[in-house]
Amino acid sequence: MDKDIKNKPPVVVVLGHVDHGKSSLLEAVKDLKITEKESGGITQHIGSYFIEHQGKGITFIDTPGHEAFSAMRSRGAKVADIGVLVVAADEGVKEQTKEAIEHLLKAEMPFIIAINKMDKKDADANKAKQALSMENVFVESFGGSIPSVEISAKTGEGVEGLLEMILLVAEMEDLVCDPKISATGVIIETQLDNRRGVSVNVIIKNGTLKKGDIISSNSAFGRIKTIHNCTGEEIEEAGPSYPVSINGVKGSPQVGDSFVVCKSIDEARKSVNFEQLLENIYETGNQNEFPIIIKADTNGSLEAIKNKINSLSRDSITVKIISSGVGEVNENDVCLARTANAGIFIFRVKVSNLAKSIALRDEVDIKNFDIIYELFDSVKEEGSKRIKPEKIKTEIGKFKIMAVFRTKGNRQILGGKIIKGEATKGCIVEIYKGEEKMGEGKIINIKKGEKDIEKAPIKEEVGLLFEGSGRAEEGDHLLISKEEEITGSL
């Protein structure tokens, strides 16, 4: 092995059903390994944290949901090395457990089963293992190859054993890195910090990231002003697998995007592939889509807004979130909105001065809200305006032509009788000779004797000024219809 190549601490993603103790397990590990003194009493959620066990490091990703994990995988950034699937011993496999299994199998990563809640009276580890086997997940004690550990996040039982199993699996996977090279990594979350502005939470995949480094991804770039570790302490650099929060990045950092260190700001700016980003998230010219950009103060707010908006789409139009993020609206957001003809909806964040100027110049609409349901209602209202009205044609009458008085150009003066329904000025008509359609047009005027009238009822004999295609003859019929536009709504 090259002298610069070292063993890499494993990055572990914890997945499982919402009530099976995923968060409790992560808290148990933190309580065991991260003291209040180390954290300085700071409660800082950066989406991941680093611990040491038996002199070796482990990074845990605290995923806000399977969606974030999917986003990482879909962008080709396999950020996690090992998965931990939490299954409750008293309930076994639930629907979200199945989803988590699907994510882990698709990611093709090794994983460990953590059978939780062993402290409960009705806990049955074998029953949980049997349920897993029904999903083609076979643990070692059932003749399979997947390791399992029985734990109680509540009491701390088995947590040390789980950490040992993680290190054992990592050793078997032979994870390596080179701390000497420039850093590469993955964006796992963004959040708005009241003191430091927008913070981008990343995990370093390889190399060492240093304060002052210039980084770039497909969606953002900038010079790193500060680096904070998972306990809130400001540090000068961070090595492979280490989770940190950085400041100084401009743009709209996307969850799952990979980043690299660049030599200059110009190089970093050029690496931001704006056109590719636009191509990936918006299909230009699709009239059935209402593209929008969402910016919010926290990831929690952002997820709540996105979940509500994703329920809005209907057959006539799809509300498509083409970009979203935490922090103020910047010039990239406005440029993207202009190119995609999108609306910008923001929740409790500011708009940079440059973004304001560009938005004013390019007539990009930015709507700001302090209440989520008001933002939601505004998206519904704006989306409804983009729904193309549906034209409904209703037959209202029939006119028998008894005489043709005059024909000039595409107009004819026709005399006859209303034999069904009524005739109304402005209605559309179709000319029929028997069952064959001969032309179509509209009623320009109706005369009763010498008097102009708006409407003629059944059995009335009147004169019609017809304009349109085709030629009507004595004995033909006009089928009279009213056409209305029905405005849709979300």
Short mmCIF file of C-alpha atoms in Angstrom, two decimals:
data_model
loop_
_atom_site.label_atom_id
_atom_site.label_comp_id
_atom_site.label_asym_id
_atom_site.label_seq_id
_atom_site.Cartn_x
_atom_site.Cartn_y
_atom_site.Cartn_z
CA MET A 1 0.00 0.00 0.00
CA ASP A 2 1.23 3.52 -0.86
CA LYS A 3 2.51 5.29 2.28
CA ASP A 4 -0.11 8.06 1.79
CA ILE A 5 -2.99 5.60 1.54
CA LYS A 6 -4.77 5.11 4.88
CA ASN A 7 -7.77 3.21 6.17
CA LYS A 8 -10.87 5.39 5.86
CA PRO A 9 -13.41 5.74 8.69
CA PRO A 10 -16.73 4.25 7.50
CA VAL A 11 -19.66 6.53 6.71
CA VAL A 12 -22.82 4.92 8.05
CA VAL A 13 -26.42 5.71 7.05
CA VAL A 14 -29.16 4.69 9.49
CA LEU A 15 -32.53 3.85 7.97
CA GLY A 16 -35.76 2.34 9.22
CA HIS A 17 -39.45 2.77 9.96
CA VAL A 18 -40.39 6.08 11.55
CA ASP A 19 -41.35 4.53 14.94
CA HIS A 20 -38.70 1.84 15.17
CA GLY A 21 -36.04 3.90 16.93
CA LYS A 22 -33.74 5.27 14.22
CA SER A 23 -33.45 8.65 15.93
CA SER A 24 -33.26 7.01 19.37
CA LEU A 25 -30.32 4.89 18.23
CA LEU A 26 -28.48 7.93 16.90
CA GLU A 27 -29.12 9.74 20.19
CA ALA A 28 -27.89 6.71 22.14
CA VAL A 29 -24.62 6.69 20.19
CA LYS A 30 -24.18 10.43 20.72
CA ASP A 31 -24.93 10.12 24.45
CA LEU A 32 -22.39 7.32 24.69
CA LYS A 33 -19.63 8.94 22.64
CA ILE A 34 -20.13 12.73 22.58
CA THR A 35 -20.12 14.43 25.96
CA GLU A 36 -21.72 17.77 26.74
CA LYS A 37 -18.24 19.16 27.39
CA GLU A 38 -17.13 18.21 23.90
CA SER A 39 -20.18 19.81 22.30
CA GLY A 40 -19.96 22.93 24.44
CA GLY A 41 -23.66 22.55 25.15
CA ILE A 42 -24.39 23.43 21.51
CA THR A 43 -27.29 21.61 19.89
CA GLN A 44 -26.35 21.81 16.23
CA HIS A 45 -27.95 19.59 13.61
CA ILE A 46 -25.64 19.30 10.61
CA GLY A 47 -27.10 16.06 9.27
CA SER A 48 -24.23 13.86 10.45
CA TYR A 49 -21.70 13.39 13.23
CA PHE A 50 -18.35 11.73 13.91
CA ILE A 51 -17.46 9.47 16.84
CA GLU A 52 -14.51 7.34 17.88
CA HIS A 53 -14.82 3.74 19.08
CA GLN A 54 -11.86 1.56 20.04
CA GLY A 55 -9.56 4.23 18.62
CA LYS A 56 -11.28 4.21 15.20
CA GLY A 57 -13.62 6.77 13.66
CA ILE A 58 -17.20 6.31 12.44
CA THR A 59 -19.39 8.92 10.75
CA PHE A 60 -23.17 8.58 11.06
CA ILE A 61 -25.53 10.25 8.59
CA ASP A 62 -28.72 11.36 10.27
CA THR A 63 -30.93 11.35 7.17
CA PRO A 64 -34.04 13.56 7.37
CA GLY A 65 -35.82 10.95 5.27
CA HIS A 66 -35.41 8.40 2.49
CA GLU A 67 -35.92 11.19 -0.05
CA ALA A 68 -32.58 12.79 0.83
CA PHE A 69 -30.85 9.43 0.63
CA SER A 70 -32.42 8.82 -2.78
CA ALA A 71 -31.25 12.25 -3.97
CA MET A 72 -27.67 11.38 -3.06
CA ARG A 73 -27.83 8.08 -4.90
CA SER A 74 -29.58 9.49 -7.97
CA ARG A 75 -26.76 12.01 -8.47
CA GLY A 76 -24.21 9.22 -8.40
CA ALA A 77 -22.76 10.18 -5.02
CA LYS A 78 -22.54 7.04 -2.93
CA VAL A 79 -21.81 8.92 0.26
CA ALA A 80 -22.43 6.06 2.70
CA ASP A 81 -20.18 3.01 2.97
CA ILE A 82 -22.34 0.93 5.31
CA GLY A 83 -26.04 0.90 6.11
CA VAL A 84 -27.76 0.14 9.42
CA LEU A 85 -31.37 -0.97 9.11
CA VAL A 86 -33.29 -0.48 12.35
CA VAL A 87 -36.15 -2.95 12.89
CA ALA A 88 -38.30 -2.97 16.04
CA ALA A 89 -38.32 -6.36 17.81
CA ASP A 90 -41.97 -5.95 18.76
CA GLU A 91 -43.28 -4.99 15.31
CA GLY A 92 -40.91 -6.42 12.72
CA VAL A 93 -41.06 -5.30 9.10
CA LYS A 94 -43.31 -2.33 8.26
CA GLU A 95 -43.92 -0.50 4.99
CA GLN A 96 -41.09 1.99 5.50
CA THR A 97 -38.79 -0.90 6.45
CA LYS A 98 -39.44 -2.35 3.00
CA GLU A 99 -38.66 1.01 1.41
CA ALA A 100 -35.40 1.21 3.36
CA ILE A 101 -34.44 -2.31 2.24
CA GLU A 102 -35.08 -1.28 -1.37
CA HIS A 103 -32.83 1.79 -0.96
CA LEU A 104 -30.02 -0.26 0.58
CA LEU A 105 -30.17 -2.97 -2.08
CA LYS A 106 -30.21 -0.42 -4.92
CA ALA A 107 -27.22 1.36 -3.39
CA GLU A 108 -25.41 -2.02 -3.36
CA MET A 109 -23.83 -1.30 0.00
CA PRO A 110 -23.22 -3.74 2.85
CA PHE A 111 -25.62 -3.33 5.76
CA ILE A 112 -26.28 -4.50 9.29
CA ILE A 113 -29.64 -5.23 10.92
CA ALA A 114 -30.13 -3.51 14.28
CA ILE A 115 -33.05 -5.23 16.03
CA ASN A 116 -34.17 -2.53 18.43
CA LYS A 117 -36.51 -2.34 21.46
CA MET A 118 -35.23 -5.57 23.00
CA ASP A 119 -36.16 -4.07 26.39
CA LYS A 120 -39.89 -4.43 25.63
CA LYS A 121 -41.88 -7.35 27.07
CA ASP A 122 -43.22 -8.46 23.69
CA ALA A 123 -39.83 -8.21 21.93
CA ASP A 124 -39.18 -11.18 19.66
CA ALA A 125 -35.92 -10.97 17.68
CA ASN A 126 -36.57 -14.25 15.85
CA LYS A 127 -39.97 -13.02 14.70
CA ALA A 128 -38.33 -9.88 13.29
CA LYS A 129 -35.67 -11.97 11.54
CA GLN A 130 -38.37 -14.21 10.08
CA ALA A 131 -40.21 -11.15 8.74
CA LEU A 132 -36.97 -9.93 7.16
CA SER A 133 -36.47 -13.27 5.44
CA MET A 134 -39.85 -12.75 3.75
CA GLU A 135 -38.22 -9.67 2.13
CA ASN A 136 -35.20 -11.77 1.01
CA VAL A 137 -33.05 -10.31 3.77
CA PHE A 138 -31.40 -13.27 5.53
CA VAL A 139 -29.39 -12.61 8.68
CA GLU A 140 -26.44 -14.81 9.66
CA SER A 141 -28.35 -16.68 12.38
CA PHE A 142 -30.94 -17.64 9.74
CA GLY A 143 -28.34 -19.02 7.34
CA GLY A 144 -27.74 -15.74 5.49
CA SER A 145 -24.81 -13.37 5.20
CA ILE A 146 -26.20 -10.18 6.74
CA PRO A 147 -25.01 -9.51 10.31
CA SER A 148 -27.54 -8.55 12.96
CA VAL A 149 -27.24 -7.07 16.44
CA GLU A 150 -29.92 -7.00 19.12
CA ILE A 151 -30.08 -3.64 20.86
CA SER A 152 -32.13 -1.32 23.03
CA ALA A 153 -31.61 2.33 22.17
CA LYS A 154 -33.56 3.17 25.34
CA THR A 155 -31.25 1.36 27.77
CA GLY A 156 -28.07 1.37 25.66
CA GLU A 157 -27.95 -2.45 25.57
CA GLY A 158 -26.09 -3.74 22.52
CA VAL A 159 -25.03 -0.31 21.20
CA GLU A 160 -21.34 -1.03 21.83
CA GLY A 161 -21.77 -4.34 20.00
CA LEU A 162 -23.33 -2.54 17.03
CA LEU A 163 -20.37 -0.15 16.83
CA GLU A 164 -17.97 -3.11 16.91
CA MET A 165 -19.92 -4.78 14.11
CA ILE A 166 -19.74 -1.58 12.02
CA LEU A 167 -15.95 -1.51 12.41
CA LEU A 168 -15.72 -5.20 11.54
CA VAL A 169 -17.75 -4.74 8.33
CA ALA A 170 -15.63 -1.68 7.47
CA GLU A 171 -12.46 -3.73 7.87
CA MET A 172 -13.84 -6.42 5.56
CA GLU A 173 -14.74 -3.75 2.97
CA ASP A 174 -11.12 -2.47 3.03
CA LEU A 175 -12.08 1.22 2.89
CA VAL A 176 -9.09 3.43 2.00
CA CYS A 177 -8.31 7.10 1.39
CA ASP A 178 -5.45 9.53 0.75
CA PRO A 179 -5.50 12.45 3.24
CA LYS A 180 -2.69 14.22 1.35
CA ILE A 181 -4.71 15.11 -1.74
CA SER A 182 -7.20 17.96 -2.27
CA ALA A 183 -10.61 17.17 -0.89
CA THR A 184 -13.61 15.79 -2.71
CA GLY A 185 -16.94 15.35 -0.99
CA VAL A 186 -20.73 15.35 -1.04
CA ILE A 187 -23.30 17.96 0.01
CA ILE A 188 -25.72 16.38 2.47
CA GLU A 189 -27.72 19.35 3.71
CA THR A 190 -27.98 23.15 3.80
CA GLN A 191 -29.36 25.33 6.55
CA LEU A 192 -29.66 28.99 7.53
CA ASP A 193 -27.61 29.91 10.58
CA ASN A 194 -28.60 33.16 12.32
CA ARG A 195 -24.95 34.02 12.97
CA ARG A 196 -23.12 32.64 9.94
CA GLY A 197 -25.74 32.79 7.16
CA VAL A 198 -26.13 29.80 4.86
CA SER A 199 -24.17 26.78 6.04
CA VAL A 200 -23.49 23.84 3.72
CA ASN A 201 -23.12 20.51 5.47
CA VAL A 202 -20.79 18.13 3.69
CA ILE A 203 -19.00 14.83 4.14
CA ILE A 204 -15.46 14.60 2.82
CA LYS A 205 -15.05 11.49 0.68
CA ASN A 206 -11.29 11.76 0.17
CA GLY A 207 -8.44 14.15 0.81
CA THR A 208 -8.35 17.00 3.32
CA LEU A 209 -10.53 20.12 3.22
CA LYS A 210 -8.93 23.31 4.56
CA LYS A 211 -10.15 26.74 5.53
CA GLY A 212 -9.60 29.04 2.53
CA ASP A 213 -10.04 26.24 -0.04
CA ILE A 214 -12.14 27.11 -3.09
CA ILE A 215 -14.75 24.47 -3.84
CA SER A 216 -17.22 23.93 -6.66
CA SER A 217 -20.13 21.64 -7.45
CA ASN A 218 -22.66 21.61 -10.29
CA SER A 219 -24.89 23.93 -8.28
CA ALA A 220 -22.62 26.12 -6.10
CA PHE A 221 -19.10 27.44 -5.56
CA GLY A 222 -17.13 29.64 -3.18
CA ARG A 223 -14.14 30.12 -0.89
CA ILE A 224 -14.50 28.47 2.51
CA LYS A 225 -14.60 31.11 5.24
CA THR A 226 -15.17 28.80 8.22
CA ILE A 227 -15.30 25.08 8.97
CA HIS A 228 -17.22 23.73 11.96
CA ASN A 229 -17.28 20.13 13.12
CA CYS A 230 -20.38 18.25 14.27
CA THR A 231 -20.06 19.55 17.83
CA GLY A 232 -20.00 23.19 16.68
CA GLU A 233 -16.28 23.73 17.16
CA GLU A 234 -14.50 25.83 14.52
CA ILE A 235 -11.59 23.91 12.97
CA GLU A 236 -8.94 24.65 10.35
CA GLU A 237 -9.20 21.43 8.31
CA ALA A 238 -10.98 18.09 8.10
CA GLY A 239 -9.97 14.75 6.62
CA PRO A 240 -11.67 11.81 4.87
CA SER A 241 -15.15 10.74 6.06
CA TYR A 242 -15.34 13.73 8.37
CA PRO A 243 -18.67 15.63 8.45
CA VAL A 244 -18.40 19.40 8.63
CA SER A 245 -20.43 22.56 8.14
CA ILE A 246 -18.83 25.15 5.87
CA ASN A 247 -19.59 28.79 5.04
CA GLY A 248 -18.76 30.92 2.03
CA VAL A 249 -20.54 28.93 -0.69
CA LYS A 250 -22.64 30.83 -3.25
CA GLY A 251 -25.43 29.44 -5.39
CA SER A 252 -28.10 26.83 -4.60
CA PRO A 253 -26.31 23.79 -3.12
CA GLN A 254 -28.21 20.62 -4.05
CA VAL A 255 -28.41 17.60 -1.74
CA GLY A 256 -26.26 14.81 -3.15
CA ASP A 257 -24.06 16.98 -5.37
CA SER A 258 -20.36 16.12 -5.33
CA PHE A 259 -17.84 18.92 -4.85
CA VAL A 260 -14.14 19.34 -5.65
CA VAL A 261 -11.43 21.80 -4.64
CA CYS A 262 -10.44 24.25 -7.41
CA LYS A 263 -7.36 26.39 -7.92
CA SER A 264 -9.21 29.69 -8.37
CA ILE A 265 -12.63 31.32 -8.07
CA ASP A 266 -12.81 31.65 -11.87
CA GLU A 267 -12.20 27.93 -12.28
CA ALA A 268 -14.81 27.17 -9.63
CA ARG A 269 -17.38 29.49 -11.21
CA LYS A 270 -16.90 27.85 -14.61
CA SER A 271 -17.45 24.43 -13.03
CA VAL A 272 -20.98 25.40 -12.02
CA ASN A 273 -22.84 23.90 -14.94
CA PHE A 274 -25.89 26.16 -14.95
CA GLU A 275 -27.16 24.99 -18.32
CA GLN A 276 -26.79 21.34 -17.33
CA LEU A 277 -28.57 22.03 -14.06
CA LEU A 278 -31.41 23.64 -15.98
CA GLU A 279 -31.54 20.74 -18.44
CA ASN A 280 -31.70 18.22 -15.61
CA ILE A 281 -34.54 19.89 -13.74
CA TYR A 282 -36.67 21.57 -16.39
CA GLU A 283 -37.84 20.50 -19.80
CA THR A 284 -38.11 23.73 -21.76
CA GLY A 285 -41.34 24.28 -23.64
CA ASN A 286 -43.56 21.96 -21.64
CA GLN A 287 -46.81 23.94 -21.46
CA ASN A 288 -48.30 21.55 -18.91
CA GLU A 289 -45.81 22.48 -16.20
CA PHE A 290 -45.70 25.37 -13.75
CA PRO A 291 -42.02 25.60 -12.72
CA ILE A 292 -41.25 27.16 -9.35
CA ILE A 293 -38.22 27.84 -7.15
CA ILE A 294 -38.49 27.52 -3.36
CA LYS A 295 -36.14 29.11 -0.82
CA ALA A 296 -36.73 28.74 2.93
CA ASP A 297 -35.13 29.49 6.29
CA THR A 298 -34.64 25.88 7.40
CA ASN A 299 -34.66 22.40 5.91
CA GLY A 300 -37.66 21.55 8.06
CA SER A 301 -39.66 24.41 6.55
CA LEU A 302 -38.42 23.52 3.08
CA GLU A 303 -39.48 19.86 3.36
CA ALA A 304 -42.91 20.85 4.71
CA ILE A 305 -43.45 23.27 1.82
CA LYS A 306 -42.25 20.78 -0.80
CA ASN A 307 -44.46 18.01 0.56
CA LYS A 308 -47.53 20.26 0.38
CA ILE A 309 -46.74 21.56 -3.10
CA ASN A 310 -46.07 18.07 -4.48
CA SER A 311 -49.74 17.27 -3.80
CA LEU A 312 -50.95 20.05 -6.10
CA SER A 313 -50.42 18.62 -9.57
CA ARG A 314 -53.40 17.60 -11.71
CA ASP A 315 -53.91 16.32 -15.26
CA SER A 316 -53.98 19.78 -16.84
CA ILE A 317 -50.82 21.07 -15.17
CA THR A 318 -47.93 19.85 -13.02
CA VAL A 319 -46.36 22.11 -10.41
CA LYS A 320 -42.66 21.35 -10.72
CA ILE A 321 -40.10 22.46 -8.13
CA ILE A 322 -37.08 23.00 -10.37
CA SER A 323 -34.82 24.23 -7.57
CA SER A 324 -35.04 24.55 -3.81
CA GLY A 325 -32.71 25.43 -0.98
CA VAL A 326 -32.11 27.11 2.34
CA GLY A 327 -31.00 30.74 2.50
CA GLU A 328 -31.47 34.02 0.68
CA VAL A 329 -32.44 34.34 -2.97
CA ASN A 330 -29.33 34.96 -5.07
CA GLU A 331 -28.58 35.91 -8.66
CA ASN A 332 -28.43 32.25 -9.78
CA ASP A 333 -31.99 31.69 -8.55
CA VAL A 334 -33.24 34.69 -10.51
CA CYS A 335 -31.36 33.70 -13.68
CA LEU A 336 -32.79 30.19 -13.47
CA ALA A 337 -36.30 31.57 -12.93
CA ARG A 338 -35.95 33.86 -15.94
CA THR A 339 -34.72 31.07 -18.22
CA ALA A 340 -37.37 28.58 -17.08
CA ASN A 341 -40.20 31.15 -16.82
CA ALA A 342 -40.55 30.11 -13.20
CA GLY A 343 -41.98 31.79 -10.12
CA ILE A 344 -39.85 32.24 -6.99
CA PHE A 345 -41.62 31.60 -3.68
CA ILE A 346 -39.67 32.29 -0.49
CA PHE A 347 -40.35 31.60 3.17
CA ARG A 348 -38.82 33.87 5.81
CA VAL A 349 -35.62 34.61 3.90
CA LYS A 350 -34.16 37.70 2.24
CA VAL A 351 -33.30 38.55 -1.36
CA SER A 352 -29.76 39.71 -2.09
CA ASN A 353 -29.42 43.23 -3.51
CA LEU A 354 -27.99 41.89 -6.78
CA ALA A 355 -30.83 39.38 -7.08
CA LYS A 356 -33.37 42.18 -6.51
CA SER A 357 -31.82 44.26 -9.30
CA ILE A 358 -31.79 41.38 -11.77
CA ALA A 359 -35.36 40.38 -10.86
CA LEU A 360 -36.58 43.96 -11.40
CA ARG A 361 -34.76 44.21 -14.72
CA ASP A 362 -35.93 40.83 -16.02
CA GLU A 363 -39.45 41.03 -14.52
CA VAL A 364 -38.97 37.90 -12.40
CA ASP A 365 -41.69 37.62 -9.76
CA ILE A 366 -40.49 36.91 -6.19
CA LYS A 367 -43.16 36.31 -3.56
CA ASN A 368 -42.24 36.30 0.14
CA PHE A 369 -44.26 34.67 2.94
CA ASP A 370 -44.15 34.16 6.71
CA ILE A 371 -46.94 31.56 6.80
CA ILE A 372 -46.63 28.27 4.92
CA TYR A 373 -50.30 27.92 3.99
CA GLU A 374 -50.28 31.44 2.47
CA LEU A 375 -47.30 30.44 0.30
CA PHE A 376 -49.17 27.26 -0.65
CA ASP A 377 -52.32 29.23 -1.57
CA SER A 378 -50.25 31.62 -3.71
CA VAL A 379 -48.68 28.69 -5.61
CA LYS A 380 -52.20 27.34 -6.23
CA GLU A 381 -53.40 30.72 -7.48
CA GLU A 382 -50.43 31.30 -9.80
CA GLY A 383 -50.54 27.72 -11.07
CA SER A 384 -54.25 28.02 -11.84
CA LYS A 385 -53.53 31.09 -14.01
CA ARG A 386 -51.29 28.91 -16.19
CA ILE A 387 -53.92 26.28 -16.82
CA LYS A 388 -55.14 26.64 -20.39
CA PRO A 389 -58.93 27.21 -20.35
CA GLU A 390 -60.93 24.28 -21.68
CA LYS A 391 -63.41 25.03 -24.48
CA ILE A 392 -66.81 23.38 -24.09
CA LYS A 393 -69.25 23.38 -27.03
CA THR A 394 -72.96 22.97 -26.29
CA GLU A 395 -75.66 22.60 -28.96
CA ILE A 396 -78.46 25.11 -28.34
CA GLY A 397 -80.55 25.16 -31.53
CA LYS A 398 -81.24 24.28 -35.14
CA PHE A 399 -82.15 26.62 -38.03
CA LYS A 400 -83.81 25.55 -41.30
CA ILE A 401 -82.75 27.67 -44.32
CA MET A 402 -85.76 28.68 -46.38
CA ALA A 403 -84.03 31.31 -48.57
CA VAL A 404 -80.57 32.71 -49.39
CA PHE A 405 -80.93 36.48 -49.89
CA ARG A 406 -77.37 37.56 -50.45
CA THR A 407 -73.86 36.13 -50.69
CA LYS A 408 -70.73 38.29 -50.59
CA GLY A 409 -67.24 36.96 -49.83
CA ASN A 410 -67.45 34.79 -46.74
CA ARG A 411 -70.78 36.27 -45.63
CA GLN A 412 -74.37 35.22 -46.40
CA ILE A 413 -77.77 36.59 -45.44
CA LEU A 414 -80.03 33.62 -44.77
CA GLY A 415 -83.77 33.52 -44.12
CA GLY A 416 -85.43 30.69 -42.26
CA LYS A 417 -87.04 29.27 -39.14
CA ILE A 418 -85.78 28.13 -35.72
CA ILE A 419 -86.95 24.51 -35.59
CA LYS A 420 -85.18 23.55 -32.34
CA GLY A 421 -83.95 25.47 -29.30
CA GLU A 422 -82.88 29.03 -30.11
CA ALA A 423 -80.41 31.12 -32.09
CA THR A 424 -78.16 33.65 -30.31
CA LYS A 425 -75.98 36.35 -31.79
CA GLY A 426 -72.30 35.40 -31.68
CA CYS A 427 -72.92 31.64 -31.55
CA ILE A 428 -70.96 29.25 -33.73
CA VAL A 429 -72.81 27.34 -36.46
CA GLU A 430 -72.19 24.37 -38.74
CA ILE A 431 -73.82 24.01 -42.17
CA TYR A 432 -75.36 20.60 -42.91
CA LYS A 433 -76.84 19.22 -46.10
CA GLY A 434 -78.61 16.17 -44.75
CA GLU A 435 -75.94 14.39 -42.68
CA GLU A 436 -73.00 15.95 -44.51
CA LYS A 437 -71.19 18.93 -43.01
CA MET A 438 -70.66 21.67 -45.63
CA GLY A 439 -68.99 24.43 -43.63
CA GLU A 440 -68.87 26.37 -40.36
CA GLY A 441 -68.78 29.89 -39.02
CA LYS A 442 -70.67 32.19 -36.64
CA ILE A 443 -73.84 34.29 -36.41
CA ILE A 444 -72.87 37.95 -36.85
CA ASN A 445 -76.40 39.36 -36.56
CA ILE A 446 -80.08 38.36 -36.26
CA LYS A 447 -82.97 40.37 -37.72
CA LYS A 448 -86.69 40.11 -37.04
CA GLY A 449 -88.22 42.18 -39.81
CA GLU A 450 -86.19 45.39 -39.80
CA LYS A 451 -85.19 45.09 -36.15
CA ASP A 452 -81.85 43.72 -34.88
CA ILE A 453 -82.31 41.21 -32.05
CA GLU A 454 -79.92 39.28 -29.79
CA LYS A 455 -81.87 36.02 -29.63
CA ALA A 456 -84.58 34.20 -31.55
CA PRO A 457 -86.68 31.43 -29.91
CA ILE A 458 -88.05 28.23 -31.43
CA LYS A 459 -90.57 28.60 -34.32
CA GLU A 460 -89.41 32.19 -34.94
CA GLU A 461 -88.80 33.15 -38.56
CA VAL A 462 -85.76 35.42 -38.80
CA GLY A 463 -82.88 36.49 -41.00
CA LEU A 464 -79.30 35.55 -40.03
CA LEU A 465 -76.06 37.17 -41.12
CA PHE A 466 -73.67 34.21 -41.34
CA GLU A 467 -69.87 34.54 -41.65
CA GLY A 468 -67.57 31.60 -42.27
CA SER A 469 -66.48 28.88 -44.66
CA GLY A 470 -68.73 26.95 -47.03
CA ARG A 471 -71.93 27.99 -48.81
CA ALA A 472 -75.41 27.46 -47.41
CA GLU A 473 -78.28 26.66 -49.79
CA GLU A 474 -82.03 26.56 -49.48
CA GLY A 475 -83.09 23.39 -47.63
CA ASP A 476 -79.83 23.13 -45.61
CA HIS A 477 -79.74 23.27 -41.81
CA LEU A 478 -77.57 25.27 -39.44
CA LEU A 479 -76.59 23.51 -36.22
CA ILE A 480 -76.21 26.30 -33.62
CA SER A 481 -73.82 25.88 -30.65
CA LYS A 482 -72.50 27.98 -27.78
CA GLU A 483 -68.81 27.73 -26.95
CA GLU A 484 -67.64 28.47 -23.39
CA GLU A 485 -64.20 28.57 -21.80
CA ILE A 486 -63.95 26.75 -18.48
CA THR A 487 -61.08 28.05 -16.36
CA GLY A 488 -59.31 25.31 -14.42
CA SER A 489 -57.86 25.53 -10.94
CA LEU A 490 -55.44 23.58 -8.79
#
